[in-house]
Amino acid sequence: MEMEDFMCHSSSFLFPPSEKNQEKDSVTNHRYALVILNQPLPRFAPLLWDHAQLRLCADGGANRLYDEMPLLLSPQLDSSLTPPRYKPDVIKGDMDSIRTPVLDFYKKLGTKIIDESHDHNTTDLHKCIAYIRDHTPDIDKSKLCILVVGALGGRFDHEIGNINVLCHFSDTRIILLSDDSLIYLLPRNHCHKIFIQSSVEGPHCGLIPIGVPSGSSTTTGLQWNLSK
């Protein structure tokens, strides 16, 4: 298979916007959207929030934003004092997990609520990714990068379902994040160049073929490179 140009990957979103590595950022030049799912927020969630131009909670992810973001900002801050700037643009999903007081809180702040309880054929993450793709017409899709927190941990079938979303939207950059892991798809029709932010990520890296065997994979820069 003939390969296209290099596809570059960088985790500059793990640094405050004012401290981003300018060289790496000029390579990727991403526009970020953030999706919050219903698992514990990673410690760097406020950083991701600051990078994002569009912010969505998938159903019960709104509970996590309401309960946990204040604790990440200050362990002494009461959740009822969540700063108004941490208002999601959209809450979307089947609405079977979000608590009524949380829903009412964000409604009063002006968050758009999209109830898709009629759709049982797709996951809440799938619904949110589709919304972002459809409602960012001014962003070059090659520059769009969707950061997802709360996608890892909890039920295994939910984790696999979230990884399946990466494959379903393989033409969109989607990164699943937790305190311990960062997962994204490397499309097979590209060569890939990954810029490591060694102060905040590493040292481990895993390459896993999804769906079909990897016919040929060659790497450089790893402790044990592939050459097949």
PDB file of C-alpha atoms in Angstrom:
ATOM      1  CA  MET A   1       0.000   0.000   0.000  1.00  0.00           C
ATOM      2  CA  GLU A   2       1.340   3.420  -0.928  1.00  0.00           C
ATOM      3  CA  MET A   3       1.759   5.660   2.095  1.00  0.00           C
ATOM      4  CA  GLU A   4       0.647   9.274   2.253  1.00  0.00           C
ATOM      5  CA  ASP A   5       2.688  12.055   3.910  1.00  0.00           C
ATOM      6  CA  PHE A   6       3.712  11.939   7.535  1.00  0.00           C
ATOM      7  CA  MET A   7       0.911  12.367  10.048  1.00  0.00           C
ATOM      8  CA  CYS A   8       2.308  14.207  13.076  1.00  0.00           C
ATOM      9  CA  HIS A   9       1.185  13.677  16.664  1.00  0.00           C
ATOM     10  CA  SER A  10       1.983  15.848  19.670  1.00  0.00           C
ATOM     11  CA  SER A  11       0.659  16.080  23.225  1.00  0.00           C
ATOM     12  CA  SER A  12       1.252  19.808  23.630  1.00  0.00           C
ATOM     13  CA  PHE A  13      -2.261  20.013  25.109  1.00  0.00           C
ATOM     14  CA  LEU A  14      -0.751  18.587  28.312  1.00  0.00           C
ATOM     15  CA  PHE A  15       0.902  21.962  28.902  1.00  0.00           C
ATOM     16  CA  PRO A  16      -0.808  25.273  29.691  1.00  0.00           C
ATOM     17  CA  PRO A  17      -1.626  27.205  26.487  1.00  0.00           C
ATOM     18  CA  SER A  18       0.934  29.879  27.363  1.00  0.00           C
ATOM     19  CA  GLU A  19       3.693  27.281  27.749  1.00  0.00           C
ATOM     20  CA  LYS A  20       3.100  25.114  24.702  1.00  0.00           C
ATOM     21  CA  ASN A  21       6.170  24.033  22.807  1.00  0.00           C
ATOM     22  CA  GLN A  22       5.964  26.362  19.826  1.00  0.00           C
ATOM     23  CA  GLU A  23       7.921  24.074  17.518  1.00  0.00           C
ATOM     24  CA  LYS A  24       5.626  21.114  18.163  1.00  0.00           C
ATOM     25  CA  ASP A  25       2.520  23.274  18.051  1.00  0.00           C
ATOM     26  CA  SER A  26       3.495  24.726  14.687  1.00  0.00           C
ATOM     27  CA  VAL A  27       3.749  21.172  13.352  1.00  0.00           C
ATOM     28  CA  THR A  28       0.296  20.041  14.490  1.00  0.00           C
ATOM     29  CA  ASN A  29      -1.604  23.375  14.626  1.00  0.00           C
ATOM     30  CA  HIS A  30      -4.643  21.656  16.101  1.00  0.00           C
ATOM     31  CA  ARG A  31      -8.037  23.041  17.038  1.00  0.00           C
ATOM     32  CA  TYR A  32      -9.348  21.161  20.053  1.00  0.00           C
ATOM     33  CA  ALA A  33     -12.737  19.947  21.204  1.00  0.00           C
ATOM     34  CA  LEU A  34     -13.258  18.230  24.565  1.00  0.00           C
ATOM     35  CA  VAL A  35     -15.678  15.423  25.463  1.00  0.00           C
ATOM     36  CA  ILE A  36     -16.212  14.424  29.107  1.00  0.00           C
ATOM     37  CA  LEU A  37     -17.530  10.909  29.784  1.00  0.00           C
ATOM     38  CA  ASN A  38     -18.769   9.366  33.012  1.00  0.00           C
ATOM     39  CA  GLN A  39     -15.519   8.207  34.605  1.00  0.00           C
ATOM     40  CA  PRO A  40     -13.139  10.067  36.957  1.00  0.00           C
ATOM     41  CA  LEU A  41     -11.512  13.147  35.457  1.00  0.00           C
ATOM     42  CA  PRO A  42      -7.728  13.058  35.037  1.00  0.00           C
ATOM     43  CA  ARG A  43      -5.701  15.536  37.058  1.00  0.00           C
ATOM     44  CA  PHE A  44      -4.963  17.607  33.935  1.00  0.00           C
ATOM     45  CA  ALA A  45      -8.635  18.057  32.935  1.00  0.00           C
ATOM     46  CA  PRO A  46      -8.529  21.857  33.593  1.00  0.00           C
ATOM     47  CA  LEU A  47      -5.668  22.138  31.067  1.00  0.00           C
ATOM     48  CA  LEU A  48      -7.678  20.321  28.408  1.00  0.00           C
ATOM     49  CA  TRP A  49     -10.649  22.580  29.136  1.00  0.00           C
ATOM     50  CA  ASP A  50      -8.495  25.662  28.523  1.00  0.00           C
ATOM     51  CA  HIS A  51      -7.260  24.309  25.178  1.00  0.00           C
ATOM     52  CA  ALA A  52     -10.724  23.396  23.853  1.00  0.00           C
ATOM     53  CA  GLN A  53     -12.841  25.648  21.651  1.00  0.00           C
ATOM     54  CA  LEU A  54     -15.891  23.359  21.988  1.00  0.00           C
ATOM     55  CA  ARG A  55     -16.751  21.419  25.162  1.00  0.00           C
ATOM     56  CA  LEU A  56     -19.311  18.616  25.493  1.00  0.00           C
ATOM     57  CA  CYS A  57     -20.442  16.385  28.335  1.00  0.00           C
ATOM     58  CA  ALA A  58     -21.800  12.982  27.379  1.00  0.00           C
ATOM     59  CA  ASP A  59     -24.757  12.402  29.717  1.00  0.00           C
ATOM     60  CA  GLY A  60     -23.289  11.459  33.129  1.00  0.00           C
ATOM     61  CA  GLY A  61     -20.039  13.196  32.219  1.00  0.00           C
ATOM     62  CA  ALA A  62     -21.808  16.347  33.406  1.00  0.00           C
ATOM     63  CA  ASN A  63     -21.913  14.861  36.917  1.00  0.00           C
ATOM     64  CA  ARG A  64     -18.129  14.422  36.756  1.00  0.00           C
ATOM     65  CA  LEU A  65     -17.612  18.002  35.619  1.00  0.00           C
ATOM     66  CA  TYR A  66     -19.878  19.317  38.370  1.00  0.00           C
ATOM     67  CA  ASP A  67     -18.456  17.127  41.156  1.00  0.00           C
ATOM     68  CA  GLU A  68     -14.782  16.786  40.294  1.00  0.00           C
ATOM     69  CA  MET A  69     -13.591  19.892  38.449  1.00  0.00           C
ATOM     70  CA  PRO A  70     -13.797  22.018  41.627  1.00  0.00           C
ATOM     71  CA  LEU A  71     -11.662  19.444  43.475  1.00  0.00           C
ATOM     72  CA  LEU A  72      -9.016  19.568  40.740  1.00  0.00           C
ATOM     73  CA  LEU A  73      -8.917  23.347  41.065  1.00  0.00           C
ATOM     74  CA  SER A  74      -8.904  23.344  44.868  1.00  0.00           C
ATOM     75  CA  PRO A  75      -9.577  20.417  47.233  1.00  0.00           C
ATOM     76  CA  GLN A  76     -11.428  22.817  49.550  1.00  0.00           C
ATOM     77  CA  LEU A  77     -13.797  24.151  46.863  1.00  0.00           C
ATOM     78  CA  ASP A  78     -17.438  23.047  47.198  1.00  0.00           C
ATOM     79  CA  SER A  79     -18.963  21.564  44.016  1.00  0.00           C
ATOM     80  CA  SER A  80     -21.873  23.996  44.290  1.00  0.00           C
ATOM     81  CA  LEU A  81     -19.316  26.764  43.705  1.00  0.00           C
ATOM     82  CA  THR A  82     -18.224  25.420  40.311  1.00  0.00           C
ATOM     83  CA  PRO A  83     -16.887  28.456  38.429  1.00  0.00           C
ATOM     84  CA  PRO A  84     -19.353  29.514  35.701  1.00  0.00           C
ATOM     85  CA  ARG A  85     -16.549  29.358  33.141  1.00  0.00           C
ATOM     86  CA  TYR A  86     -16.684  25.565  33.497  1.00  0.00           C
ATOM     87  CA  LYS A  87     -20.024  25.515  31.687  1.00  0.00           C
ATOM     88  CA  PRO A  88     -20.123  22.949  28.870  1.00  0.00           C
ATOM     89  CA  ASP A  89     -21.417  24.122  25.514  1.00  0.00           C
ATOM     90  CA  VAL A  90     -23.502  20.960  25.084  1.00  0.00           C
ATOM     91  CA  ILE A  91     -24.754  18.030  27.160  1.00  0.00           C
ATOM     92  CA  LYS A  92     -25.731  15.195  24.832  1.00  0.00           C
ATOM     93  CA  GLY A  93     -26.742  11.576  25.290  1.00  0.00           C
ATOM     94  CA  ASP A  94     -29.539   9.284  26.371  1.00  0.00           C
ATOM     95  CA  MET A  95     -29.845  11.146  29.713  1.00  0.00           C
ATOM     96  CA  ASP A  96     -30.057   8.040  31.863  1.00  0.00           C
ATOM     97  CA  SER A  97     -27.111   8.972  34.109  1.00  0.00           C
ATOM     98  CA  ILE A  98     -27.093  12.738  34.623  1.00  0.00           C
ATOM     99  CA  ARG A  99     -28.539  13.830  37.961  1.00  0.00           C
ATOM    100  CA  THR A 100     -31.530  16.159  37.774  1.00  0.00           C
ATOM    101  CA  PRO A 101     -29.963  18.918  39.933  1.00  0.00           C
ATOM    102  CA  VAL A 102     -26.863  18.877  37.716  1.00  0.00           C
ATOM    103  CA  LEU A 103     -28.981  19.062  34.566  1.00  0.00           C
ATOM    104  CA  ASP A 104     -30.959  21.981  35.993  1.00  0.00           C
ATOM    105  CA  PHE A 105     -27.738  23.753  37.066  1.00  0.00           C
ATOM    106  CA  TYR A 106     -26.266  23.729  33.562  1.00  0.00           C
ATOM    107  CA  LYS A 107     -29.606  24.526  31.933  1.00  0.00           C
ATOM    108  CA  LYS A 108     -29.740  27.733  33.977  1.00  0.00           C
ATOM    109  CA  LEU A 109     -26.215  28.606  32.832  1.00  0.00           C
ATOM    110  CA  GLY A 110     -27.311  28.268  29.198  1.00  0.00           C
ATOM    111  CA  THR A 111     -25.832  24.903  28.226  1.00  0.00           C
ATOM    112  CA  LYS A 112     -27.500  23.333  25.195  1.00  0.00           C
ATOM    113  CA  ILE A 113     -29.218  20.059  26.177  1.00  0.00           C
ATOM    114  CA  ILE A 114     -29.692  17.395  23.498  1.00  0.00           C
ATOM    115  CA  ASP A 115     -31.752  14.406  24.661  1.00  0.00           C
ATOM    116  CA  GLU A 116     -31.194  11.391  22.403  1.00  0.00           C
ATOM    117  CA  SER A 117     -32.870   8.801  24.597  1.00  0.00           C
ATOM    118  CA  HIS A 118     -34.623   7.531  21.460  1.00  0.00           C
ATOM    119  CA  ASP A 119     -31.293   6.397  19.941  1.00  0.00           C
ATOM    120  CA  HIS A 120     -30.068   3.113  21.403  1.00  0.00           C
ATOM    121  CA  ASN A 121     -27.907   2.186  18.410  1.00  0.00           C
ATOM    122  CA  THR A 122     -24.873   4.348  19.247  1.00  0.00           C
ATOM    123  CA  THR A 123     -22.924   5.160  22.402  1.00  0.00           C
ATOM    124  CA  ASP A 124     -22.916   8.587  24.034  1.00  0.00           C
ATOM    125  CA  LEU A 125     -19.336   9.127  22.832  1.00  0.00           C
ATOM    126  CA  HIS A 126     -20.371   8.298  19.259  1.00  0.00           C
ATOM    127  CA  LYS A 127     -23.202  10.835  19.519  1.00  0.00           C
ATOM    128  CA  CYS A 128     -20.828  13.537  20.782  1.00  0.00           C
ATOM    129  CA  ILE A 129     -18.198  12.911  18.086  1.00  0.00           C
ATOM    130  CA  ALA A 130     -20.885  13.094  15.392  1.00  0.00           C
ATOM    131  CA  TYR A 131     -22.131  16.384  16.866  1.00  0.00           C
ATOM    132  CA  ILE A 132     -18.635  17.911  16.861  1.00  0.00           C
ATOM    133  CA  ARG A 133     -17.991  16.906  13.263  1.00  0.00           C
ATOM    134  CA  ASP A 134     -21.332  18.351  12.164  1.00  0.00           C
ATOM    135  CA  HIS A 135     -21.049  21.611  14.126  1.00  0.00           C
ATOM    136  CA  THR A 136     -17.500  22.740  13.397  1.00  0.00           C
ATOM    137  CA  PRO A 137     -17.806  23.731   9.717  1.00  0.00           C
ATOM    138  CA  ASP A 138     -15.281  26.545  10.134  1.00  0.00           C
ATOM    139  CA  ILE A 139     -12.516  24.182  11.292  1.00  0.00           C
ATOM    140  CA  ASP A 140     -10.377  22.301   8.788  1.00  0.00           C
ATOM    141  CA  LYS A 141     -11.134  18.682   9.722  1.00  0.00           C
ATOM    142  CA  SER A 142      -7.468  17.756   9.262  1.00  0.00           C
ATOM    143  CA  LYS A 143      -6.705  20.186  12.109  1.00  0.00           C
ATOM    144  CA  LEU A 144      -9.570  19.082  14.380  1.00  0.00           C
ATOM    145  CA  CYS A 145      -8.471  17.058  17.407  1.00  0.00           C
ATOM    146  CA  ILE A 146     -11.048  15.701  19.861  1.00  0.00           C
ATOM    147  CA  LEU A 147      -9.809  15.056  23.399  1.00  0.00           C
ATOM    148  CA  VAL A 148     -11.877  12.545  25.389  1.00  0.00           C
ATOM    149  CA  VAL A 149     -11.633  12.092  29.171  1.00  0.00           C
ATOM    150  CA  GLY A 150     -13.474   9.430  31.141  1.00  0.00           C
ATOM    151  CA  ALA A 151     -13.234   6.923  28.276  1.00  0.00           C
ATOM    152  CA  LEU A 152     -10.977   4.523  30.200  1.00  0.00           C
ATOM    153  CA  GLY A 153     -11.653   2.661  33.422  1.00  0.00           C
ATOM    154  CA  GLY A 154     -14.903   1.143  34.630  1.00  0.00           C
ATOM    155  CA  ARG A 155     -16.701  -1.444  32.516  1.00  0.00           C
ATOM    156  CA  PHE A 156     -14.594  -3.231  29.925  1.00  0.00           C
ATOM    157  CA  ASP A 157     -17.377  -3.226  27.315  1.00  0.00           C
ATOM    158  CA  HIS A 158     -17.571   0.558  27.620  1.00  0.00           C
ATOM    159  CA  GLU A 159     -13.806   0.861  27.106  1.00  0.00           C
ATOM    160  CA  ILE A 160     -13.905  -1.352  24.005  1.00  0.00           C
ATOM    161  CA  GLY A 161     -16.919   0.582  22.729  1.00  0.00           C
ATOM    162  CA  ASN A 162     -14.940   3.820  23.069  1.00  0.00           C
ATOM    163  CA  ILE A 163     -11.981   2.333  21.197  1.00  0.00           C
ATOM    164  CA  ASN A 164     -14.413   1.207  18.499  1.00  0.00           C
ATOM    165  CA  VAL A 165     -15.419   4.870  18.086  1.00  0.00           C
ATOM    166  CA  LEU A 166     -11.789   5.641  17.139  1.00  0.00           C
ATOM    167  CA  CYS A 167     -12.080   3.130  14.304  1.00  0.00           C
ATOM    168  CA  HIS A 168     -15.540   4.299  13.209  1.00  0.00           C
ATOM    169  CA  PHE A 169     -14.316   7.891  12.891  1.00  0.00           C
ATOM    170  CA  SER A 170     -10.864   6.944  11.598  1.00  0.00           C
ATOM    171  CA  ASP A 171     -10.605  10.141   9.545  1.00  0.00           C
ATOM    172  CA  THR A 172     -10.876  12.272  12.703  1.00  0.00           C
ATOM    173  CA  ARG A 173      -8.147  12.703  15.319  1.00  0.00           C
ATOM    174  CA  ILE A 174      -9.578  11.432  18.600  1.00  0.00           C
ATOM    175  CA  ILE A 175      -7.468  10.928  21.734  1.00  0.00           C
ATOM    176  CA  LEU A 176      -8.682   8.962  24.762  1.00  0.00           C
ATOM    177  CA  LEU A 177      -7.043  10.191  27.963  1.00  0.00           C
ATOM    178  CA  SER A 178      -6.692   9.098  31.566  1.00  0.00           C
ATOM    179  CA  ASP A 179      -4.140   9.724  34.304  1.00  0.00           C
ATOM    180  CA  ASP A 180      -2.256   6.625  33.102  1.00  0.00           C
ATOM    181  CA  SER A 181      -2.878   6.326  29.371  1.00  0.00           C
ATOM    182  CA  LEU A 182      -3.181   8.199  26.096  1.00  0.00           C
ATOM    183  CA  ILE A 183      -4.747   6.258  23.208  1.00  0.00           C
ATOM    184  CA  TYR A 184      -5.186   7.212  19.581  1.00  0.00           C
ATOM    185  CA  LEU A 185      -5.514   5.495  16.221  1.00  0.00           C
ATOM    186  CA  LEU A 186      -2.645   5.438  13.741  1.00  0.00           C
ATOM    187  CA  PRO A 187      -4.392   5.140  10.327  1.00  0.00           C
ATOM    188  CA  ARG A 188      -2.706   2.515   8.186  1.00  0.00           C
ATOM    189  CA  ASN A 189      -2.428   4.726   5.069  1.00  0.00           C
ATOM    190  CA  HIS A 190       0.019   7.137   6.739  1.00  0.00           C
ATOM    191  CA  CYS A 191       3.515   7.203   8.090  1.00  0.00           C
ATOM    192  CA  HIS A 192       3.433   8.635  11.609  1.00  0.00           C
ATOM    193  CA  LYS A 193       5.774  10.940  13.502  1.00  0.00           C
ATOM    194  CA  ILE A 194       5.115  11.174  17.261  1.00  0.00           C
ATOM    195  CA  PHE A 195       6.614  14.030  19.267  1.00  0.00           C
ATOM    196  CA  ILE A 196       7.037  12.861  22.856  1.00  0.00           C
ATOM    197  CA  GLN A 197       6.600  15.349  25.692  1.00  0.00           C
ATOM    198  CA  SER A 198       9.034  13.451  27.929  1.00  0.00           C
ATOM    199  CA  SER A 199       8.405  15.622  30.990  1.00  0.00           C
ATOM    200  CA  VAL A 200       4.765  14.502  31.186  1.00  0.00           C
ATOM    201  CA  GLU A 201       4.452  11.239  29.229  1.00  0.00           C
ATOM    202  CA  GLY A 202       6.271   7.966  28.796  1.00  0.00           C
ATOM    203  CA  PRO A 203       8.403   5.967  29.048  1.00  0.00           C
ATOM    204  CA  HIS A 204       6.154   3.139  27.808  1.00  0.00           C
ATOM    205  CA  CYS A 205       4.575   2.802  24.364  1.00  0.00           C
ATOM    206  CA  GLY A 206       2.378   0.050  22.969  1.00  0.00           C
ATOM    207  CA  LEU A 207       1.383  -0.599  19.344  1.00  0.00           C
ATOM    208  CA  ILE A 208      -1.684  -2.836  18.968  1.00  0.00           C
ATOM    209  CA  PRO A 209      -3.285  -3.854  15.641  1.00  0.00           C
ATOM    210  CA  ILE A 210      -7.046  -3.357  15.780  1.00  0.00           C
ATOM    211  CA  GLY A 211      -9.510  -5.424  13.752  1.00  0.00           C
ATOM    212  CA  VAL A 212      -7.015  -6.914  11.286  1.00  0.00           C
ATOM    213  CA  PRO A 213      -3.359  -7.990  11.474  1.00  0.00           C
ATOM    214  CA  SER A 214      -0.714  -5.397  10.719  1.00  0.00           C
ATOM    215  CA  GLY A 215       0.782  -6.416   7.386  1.00  0.00           C
ATOM    216  CA  SER A 216       3.901  -4.304   7.774  1.00  0.00           C
ATOM    217  CA  SER A 217       5.121  -2.034  10.578  1.00  0.00           C
ATOM    218  CA  THR A 218       8.489  -0.331  10.842  1.00  0.00           C
ATOM    219  CA  THR A 219       9.469   1.981  13.710  1.00  0.00           C
ATOM    220  CA  THR A 220      12.448   4.099  14.723  1.00  0.00           C
ATOM    221  CA  GLY A 221      13.219   5.774  18.045  1.00  0.00           C
ATOM    222  CA  LEU A 222      11.862   2.998  20.307  1.00  0.00           C
ATOM    223  CA  GLN A 223      13.954   0.834  22.600  1.00  0.00           C
ATOM    224  CA  TRP A 224      12.784  -2.221  20.651  1.00  0.00           C
ATOM    225  CA  ASN A 225      11.854  -1.235  17.098  1.00  0.00           C
ATOM    226  CA  LEU A 226       9.668  -3.147  14.667  1.00  0.00           C
ATOM    227  CA  SER A 227      11.044  -3.960  11.229  1.00  0.00           C
ATOM    228  CA  LYS A 228       8.462  -6.135   9.546  1.00  0.00           C
TER     229      LYS A 228
END
